[in-house]
Short mmCIF file of C-alpha atoms and ligand atoms in Angstrom, two decimals:
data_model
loop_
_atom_site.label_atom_id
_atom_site.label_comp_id
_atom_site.label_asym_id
_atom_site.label_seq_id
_atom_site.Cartn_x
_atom_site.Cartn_y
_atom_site.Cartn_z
CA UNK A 1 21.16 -70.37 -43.28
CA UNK A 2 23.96 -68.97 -45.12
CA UNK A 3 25.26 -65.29 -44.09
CA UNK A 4 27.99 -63.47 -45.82
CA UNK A 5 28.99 -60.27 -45.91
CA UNK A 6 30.55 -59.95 -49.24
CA UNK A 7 28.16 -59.13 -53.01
CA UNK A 8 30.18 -61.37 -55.10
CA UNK A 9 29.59 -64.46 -52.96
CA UNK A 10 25.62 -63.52 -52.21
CA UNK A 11 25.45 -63.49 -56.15
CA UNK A 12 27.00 -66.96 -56.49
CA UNK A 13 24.57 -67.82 -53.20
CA UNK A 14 21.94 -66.39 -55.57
CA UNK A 15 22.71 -67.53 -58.77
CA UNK A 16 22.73 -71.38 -57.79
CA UNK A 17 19.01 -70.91 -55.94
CA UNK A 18 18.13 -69.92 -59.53
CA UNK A 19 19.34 -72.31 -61.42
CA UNK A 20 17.36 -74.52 -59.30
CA UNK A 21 14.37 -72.80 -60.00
CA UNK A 22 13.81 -71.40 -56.94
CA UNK A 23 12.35 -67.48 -56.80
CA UNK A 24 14.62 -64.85 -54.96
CA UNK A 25 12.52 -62.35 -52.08
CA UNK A 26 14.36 -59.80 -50.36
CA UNK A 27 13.90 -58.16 -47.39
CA UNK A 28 16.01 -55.23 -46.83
CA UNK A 29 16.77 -54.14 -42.63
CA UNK A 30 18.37 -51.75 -40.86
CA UNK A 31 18.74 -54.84 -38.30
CA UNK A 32 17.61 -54.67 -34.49
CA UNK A 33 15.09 -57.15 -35.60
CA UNK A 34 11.70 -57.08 -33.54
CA UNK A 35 8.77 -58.81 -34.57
CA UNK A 36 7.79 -56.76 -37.12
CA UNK A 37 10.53 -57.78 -39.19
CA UNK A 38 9.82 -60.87 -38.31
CA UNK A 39 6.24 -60.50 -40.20
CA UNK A 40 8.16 -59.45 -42.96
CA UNK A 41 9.95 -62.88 -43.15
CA UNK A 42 6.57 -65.08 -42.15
CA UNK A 43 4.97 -63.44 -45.77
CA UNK A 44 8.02 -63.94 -47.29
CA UNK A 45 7.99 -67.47 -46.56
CA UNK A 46 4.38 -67.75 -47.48
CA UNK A 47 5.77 -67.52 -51.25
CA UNK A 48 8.10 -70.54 -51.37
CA UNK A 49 10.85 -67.97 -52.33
CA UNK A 50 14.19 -68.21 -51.28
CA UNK A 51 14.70 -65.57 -48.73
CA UNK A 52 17.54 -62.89 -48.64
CA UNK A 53 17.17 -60.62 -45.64
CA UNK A 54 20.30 -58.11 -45.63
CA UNK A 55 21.42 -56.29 -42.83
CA UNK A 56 22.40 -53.02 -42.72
CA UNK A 57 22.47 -49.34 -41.32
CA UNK A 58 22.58 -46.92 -44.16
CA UNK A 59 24.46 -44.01 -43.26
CA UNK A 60 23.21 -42.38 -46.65
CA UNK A 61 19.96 -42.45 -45.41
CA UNK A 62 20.75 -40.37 -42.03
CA UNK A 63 20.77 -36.50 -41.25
CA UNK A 64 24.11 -35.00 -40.19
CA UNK A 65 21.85 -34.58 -36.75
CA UNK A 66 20.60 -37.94 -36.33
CA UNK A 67 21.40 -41.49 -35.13
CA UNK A 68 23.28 -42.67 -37.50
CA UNK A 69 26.15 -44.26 -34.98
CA UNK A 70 23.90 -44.44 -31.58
CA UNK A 71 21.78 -46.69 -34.10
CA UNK A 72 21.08 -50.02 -32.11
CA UNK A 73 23.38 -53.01 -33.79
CA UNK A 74 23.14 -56.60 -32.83
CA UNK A 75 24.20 -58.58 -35.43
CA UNK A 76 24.92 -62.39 -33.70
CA UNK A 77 21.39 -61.80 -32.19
CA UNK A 78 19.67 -60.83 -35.52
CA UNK A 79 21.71 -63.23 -37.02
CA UNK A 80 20.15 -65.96 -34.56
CA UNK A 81 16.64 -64.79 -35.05
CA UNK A 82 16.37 -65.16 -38.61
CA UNK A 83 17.94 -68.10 -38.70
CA UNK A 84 15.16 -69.62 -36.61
CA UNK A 85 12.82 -67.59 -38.56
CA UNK A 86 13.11 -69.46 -41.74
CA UNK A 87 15.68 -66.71 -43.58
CA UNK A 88 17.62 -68.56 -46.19
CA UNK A 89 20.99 -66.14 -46.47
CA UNK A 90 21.58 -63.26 -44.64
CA UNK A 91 23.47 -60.34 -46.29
CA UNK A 92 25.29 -58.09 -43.90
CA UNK A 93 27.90 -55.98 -45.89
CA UNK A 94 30.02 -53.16 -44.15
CA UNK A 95 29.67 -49.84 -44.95
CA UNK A 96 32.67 -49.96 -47.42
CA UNK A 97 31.57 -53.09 -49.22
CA UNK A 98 28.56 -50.70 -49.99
CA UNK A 99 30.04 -47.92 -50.70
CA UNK A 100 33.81 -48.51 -51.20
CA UNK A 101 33.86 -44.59 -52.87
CA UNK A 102 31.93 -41.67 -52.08
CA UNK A 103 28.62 -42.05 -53.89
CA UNK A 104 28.04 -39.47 -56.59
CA UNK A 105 25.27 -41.47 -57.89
CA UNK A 106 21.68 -40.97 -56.66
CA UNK A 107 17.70 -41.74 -56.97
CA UNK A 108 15.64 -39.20 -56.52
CA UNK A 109 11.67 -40.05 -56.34
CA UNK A 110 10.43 -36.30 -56.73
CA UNK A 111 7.27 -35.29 -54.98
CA UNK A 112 7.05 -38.27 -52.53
CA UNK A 113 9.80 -37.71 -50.53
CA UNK A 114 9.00 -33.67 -50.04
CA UNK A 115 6.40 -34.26 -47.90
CA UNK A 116 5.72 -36.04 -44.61
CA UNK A 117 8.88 -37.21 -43.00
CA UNK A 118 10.68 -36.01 -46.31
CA UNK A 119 10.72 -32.13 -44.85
CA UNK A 120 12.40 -32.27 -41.49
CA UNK A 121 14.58 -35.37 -43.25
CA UNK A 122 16.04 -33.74 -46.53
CA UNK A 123 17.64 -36.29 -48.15
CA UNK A 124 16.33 -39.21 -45.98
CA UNK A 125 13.88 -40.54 -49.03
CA UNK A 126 17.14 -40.13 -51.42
CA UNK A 127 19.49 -42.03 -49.27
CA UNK A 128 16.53 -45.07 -48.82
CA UNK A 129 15.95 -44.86 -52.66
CA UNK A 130 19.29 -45.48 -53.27
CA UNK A 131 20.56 -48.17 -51.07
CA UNK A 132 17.20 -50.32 -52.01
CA UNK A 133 18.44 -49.52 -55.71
CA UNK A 134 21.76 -51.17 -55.03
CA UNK A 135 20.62 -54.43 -52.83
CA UNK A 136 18.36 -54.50 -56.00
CA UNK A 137 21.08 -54.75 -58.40
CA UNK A 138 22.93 -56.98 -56.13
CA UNK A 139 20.71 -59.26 -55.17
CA UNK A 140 17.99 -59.04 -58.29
CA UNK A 141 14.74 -60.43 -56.47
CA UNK A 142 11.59 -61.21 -58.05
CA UNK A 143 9.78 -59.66 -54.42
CA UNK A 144 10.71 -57.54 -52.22
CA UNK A 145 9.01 -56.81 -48.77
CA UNK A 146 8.26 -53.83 -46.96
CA UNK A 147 6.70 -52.89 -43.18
CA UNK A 148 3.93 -50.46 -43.76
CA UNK A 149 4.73 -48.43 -40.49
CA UNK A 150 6.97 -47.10 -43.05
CA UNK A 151 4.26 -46.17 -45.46
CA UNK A 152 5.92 -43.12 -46.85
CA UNK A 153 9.34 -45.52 -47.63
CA UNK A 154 6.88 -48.05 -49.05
CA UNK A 155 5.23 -45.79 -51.35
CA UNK A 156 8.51 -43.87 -52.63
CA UNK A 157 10.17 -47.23 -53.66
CA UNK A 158 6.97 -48.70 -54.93
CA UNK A 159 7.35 -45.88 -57.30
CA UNK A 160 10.77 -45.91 -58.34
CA UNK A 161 10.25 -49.87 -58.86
CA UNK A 162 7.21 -48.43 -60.97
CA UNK A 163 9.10 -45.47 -63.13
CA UNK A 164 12.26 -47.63 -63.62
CA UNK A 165 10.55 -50.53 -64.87
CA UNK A 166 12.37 -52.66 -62.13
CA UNK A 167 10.78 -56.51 -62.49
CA UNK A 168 10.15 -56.62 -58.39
CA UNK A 169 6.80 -57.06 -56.96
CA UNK A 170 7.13 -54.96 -53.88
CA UNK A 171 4.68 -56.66 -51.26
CA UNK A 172 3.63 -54.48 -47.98
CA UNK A 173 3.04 -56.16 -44.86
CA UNK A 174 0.80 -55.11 -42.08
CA UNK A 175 2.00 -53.21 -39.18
CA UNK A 176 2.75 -55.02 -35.74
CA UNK A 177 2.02 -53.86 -32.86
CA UNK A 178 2.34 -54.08 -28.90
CA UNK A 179 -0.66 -54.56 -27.14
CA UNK A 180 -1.32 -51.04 -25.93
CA UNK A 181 -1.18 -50.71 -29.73
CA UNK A 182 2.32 -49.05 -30.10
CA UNK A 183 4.13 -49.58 -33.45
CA UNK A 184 7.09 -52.15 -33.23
CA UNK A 185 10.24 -49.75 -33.96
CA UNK A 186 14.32 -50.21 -33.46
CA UNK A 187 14.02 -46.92 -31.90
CA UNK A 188 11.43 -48.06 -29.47
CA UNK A 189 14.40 -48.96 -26.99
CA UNK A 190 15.51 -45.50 -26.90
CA UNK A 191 12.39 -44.65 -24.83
CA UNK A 192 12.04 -43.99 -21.08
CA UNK A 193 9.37 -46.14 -19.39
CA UNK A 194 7.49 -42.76 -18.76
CA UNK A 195 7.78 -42.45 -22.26
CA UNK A 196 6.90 -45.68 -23.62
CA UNK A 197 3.75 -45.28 -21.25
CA UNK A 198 3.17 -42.41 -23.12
CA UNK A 199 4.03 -43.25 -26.46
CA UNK A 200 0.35 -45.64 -26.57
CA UNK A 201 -1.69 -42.21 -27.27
CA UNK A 202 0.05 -41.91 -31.17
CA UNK A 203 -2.02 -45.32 -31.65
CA UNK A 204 -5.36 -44.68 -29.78
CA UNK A 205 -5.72 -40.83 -30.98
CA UNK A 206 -4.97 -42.50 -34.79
CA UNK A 207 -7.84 -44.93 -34.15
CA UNK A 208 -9.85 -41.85 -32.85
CA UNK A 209 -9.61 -39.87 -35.94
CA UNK A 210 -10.70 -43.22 -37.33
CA UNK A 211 -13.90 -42.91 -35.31
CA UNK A 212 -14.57 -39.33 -36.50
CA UNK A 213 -14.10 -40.90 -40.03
CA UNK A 214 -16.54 -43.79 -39.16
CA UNK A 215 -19.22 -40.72 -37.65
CA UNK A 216 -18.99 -38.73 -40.65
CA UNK A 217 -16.40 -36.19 -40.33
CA UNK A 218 -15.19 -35.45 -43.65
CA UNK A 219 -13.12 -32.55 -43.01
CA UNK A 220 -8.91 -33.52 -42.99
CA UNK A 221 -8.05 -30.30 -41.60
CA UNK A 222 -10.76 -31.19 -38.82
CA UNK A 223 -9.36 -34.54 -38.27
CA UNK A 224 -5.73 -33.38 -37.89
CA UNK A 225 -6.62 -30.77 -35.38
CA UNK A 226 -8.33 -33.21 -33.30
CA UNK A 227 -4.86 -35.65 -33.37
CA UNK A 228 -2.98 -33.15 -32.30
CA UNK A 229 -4.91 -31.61 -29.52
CA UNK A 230 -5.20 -35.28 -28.08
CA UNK A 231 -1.48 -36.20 -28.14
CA UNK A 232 -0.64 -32.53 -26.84
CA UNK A 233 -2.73 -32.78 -24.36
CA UNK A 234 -2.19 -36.62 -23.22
CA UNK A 235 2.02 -36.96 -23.98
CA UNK A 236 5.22 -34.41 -23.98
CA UNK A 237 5.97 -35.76 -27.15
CA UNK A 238 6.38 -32.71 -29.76
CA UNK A 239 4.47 -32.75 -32.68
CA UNK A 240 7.01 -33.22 -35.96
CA UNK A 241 3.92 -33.57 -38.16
CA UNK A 242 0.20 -34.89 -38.23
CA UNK A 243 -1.17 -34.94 -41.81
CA UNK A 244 -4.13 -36.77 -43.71
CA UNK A 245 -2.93 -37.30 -46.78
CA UNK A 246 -4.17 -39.09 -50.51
CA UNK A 247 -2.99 -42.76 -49.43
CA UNK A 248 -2.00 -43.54 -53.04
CA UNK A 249 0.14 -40.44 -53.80
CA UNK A 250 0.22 -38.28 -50.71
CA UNK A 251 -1.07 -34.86 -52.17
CA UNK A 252 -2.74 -32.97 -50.25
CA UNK A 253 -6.50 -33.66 -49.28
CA UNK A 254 -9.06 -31.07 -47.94
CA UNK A 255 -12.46 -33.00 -48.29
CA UNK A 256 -11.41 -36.48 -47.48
CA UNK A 257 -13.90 -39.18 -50.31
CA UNK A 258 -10.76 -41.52 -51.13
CA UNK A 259 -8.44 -43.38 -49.11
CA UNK A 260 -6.53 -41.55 -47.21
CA UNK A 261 -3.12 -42.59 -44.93
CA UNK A 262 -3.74 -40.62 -41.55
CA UNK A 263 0.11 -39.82 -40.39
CA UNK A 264 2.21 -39.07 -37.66
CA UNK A 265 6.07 -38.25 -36.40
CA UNK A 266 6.04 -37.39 -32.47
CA UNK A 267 9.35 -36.73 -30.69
CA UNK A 268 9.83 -37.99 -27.25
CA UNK A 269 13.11 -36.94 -26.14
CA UNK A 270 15.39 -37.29 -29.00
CA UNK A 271 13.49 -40.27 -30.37
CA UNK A 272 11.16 -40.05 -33.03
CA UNK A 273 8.17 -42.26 -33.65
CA UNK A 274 5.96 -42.17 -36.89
CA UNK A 275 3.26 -43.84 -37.14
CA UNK A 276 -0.07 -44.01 -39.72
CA UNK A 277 -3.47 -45.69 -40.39
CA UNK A 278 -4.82 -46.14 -43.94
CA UNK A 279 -8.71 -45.26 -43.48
CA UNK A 280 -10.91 -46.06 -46.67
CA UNK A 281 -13.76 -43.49 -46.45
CA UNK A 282 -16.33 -45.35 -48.96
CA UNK A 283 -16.80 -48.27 -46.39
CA UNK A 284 -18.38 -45.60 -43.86
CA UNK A 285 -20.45 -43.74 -46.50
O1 PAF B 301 13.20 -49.48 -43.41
C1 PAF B 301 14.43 -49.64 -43.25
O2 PAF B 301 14.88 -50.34 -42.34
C2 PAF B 301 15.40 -48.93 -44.20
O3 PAF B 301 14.94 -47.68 -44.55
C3 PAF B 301 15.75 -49.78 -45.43
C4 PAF B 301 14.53 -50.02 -46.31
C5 PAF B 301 16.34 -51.11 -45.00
C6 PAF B 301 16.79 -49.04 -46.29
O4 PAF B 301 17.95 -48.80 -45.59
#
């Protein structure tokens, strides 16, 4: 595997992989690698493309309030498991190869990133739209992979690849889970093992507004009230936000008859989970 931490020499890294033919995926991290990141690199590998997985923790993308520098690192240990994962060149720049001046330059993806995890997180959506835009530039892949526990993220650069005519096929992979079902997340480690016991409801009361789907319930306000009076009254996580929402846009549904993305952001202590569940309606009708 090759790993630098400089842009000019992941270009020339880049650049020869091309000449050879070879197509360029990227998978853009915040590090802390788990095994759903890990997913993101077995469907990567699935496409014969030479892999790029970069490394690291956007500060643009944090709150003034939130864990920017308490965000777990390990770089020899990610560095180890993508190696043995099948990653071709990791890309780990420091914060001032990134941004060597103050950024004054921003994308914006309107409407998407208002809503959901966009409204306690003002500017969160702006500071992920950006960064992907530059390891774009820099590293110019023909795919690009993205964990769908992030749906929201997903959908917000899926768009700005879509608006800016970017040539990227953006490729979502499925969540992974634990076996109680809870979502694979860097911030998982954060938890207290009272927590983390209580952290399984966010998946089972997601697959029980799944039921309700299944039985007929067609109502999204309905649905939502029945989420949160299960994880109130089964965790001491607070409620940040549970929403059924248009899967393909996230506007706002009352009557659910399309796909919708069922979604979550519970706060156990100081750490925040999200979580979601894409239901399609039409296969229960
Ligand atoms: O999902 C993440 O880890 C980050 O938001 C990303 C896409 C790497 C941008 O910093």
């Amino acid at each position: 595997m090759k790993r630098t931490s400089h842009i000019s020499e992941l270009r020339e890294i880049i650049a020869m992989e091309r000449r050879r033919g070879r197509k360029i995926a990227l998978i853009p991290t915040m590090g802390y690698l788990h095994r759903g990141h890990l997913a993101l690199v077995e469907q990567a590998k699935q496409t014969g493309a030479f892999i790029v997985l970069s490394i690291f923790v956007n500060s643009l993308q944090f709150g003034p309030n939130e864990d920017y520098s308490s965000y777990p690192r390990d770089l020899e240990r990610d560095a180890h498991l993508v190696e043995v994962a099948g990653v071709d060149a990791l890309f780990h720049p420091t914060s001032e190869e990134m941004y060597p001046r103050p950024m004054v330059t921003y994308v914006e993806v309107g409407q998407l990133d208002t809503v959901l995890c966009g409204v306690k997180r003002p500017g969160h959506f702006r500071g992920v739209a950006t960064v992907v835009s530059k390891l774009f530039h820099i590293v110019q892949p023909d795919l690009a992979f993205f964990g769908q526990k992030d749906y929201q993220q997903y959908l917000v650069i899926q768009r700005m690849v879509s608006d800016l005519n970017l040539p990227i096929e953006v490729c979502p992979v499925p969540i992974v889970r634990e076996e109680d079902g809870l979502a694979l997340s860097s911030r998982n480690v954060f938890l207290t093992s009272e927590q983390r016991q209580e952290a399984k409801v966010l998946f089972q009361s997601l697959n029980e507004a799944e039921t309700c789907l299944q039985a007929g319930e067609r109502s999204a306000r309905e649905i939502e009230k029945q989420l949160r009076d299960r994880i109130s009254r089964q965790c001491h996580g607070v409620i940040d936000y549970v929403e059924v929402r248009d899967a393909g846009d996230l506007s706002e549904v009352t009557i659910i008859e399309r796909p919708v993305l069922i979604a979550l952001a519970v706060k156990f202590g100081s750490t925040r989970l999200i979580d979601n569940k894409v239901v399609e309606v039409d296969r229960y009708v």
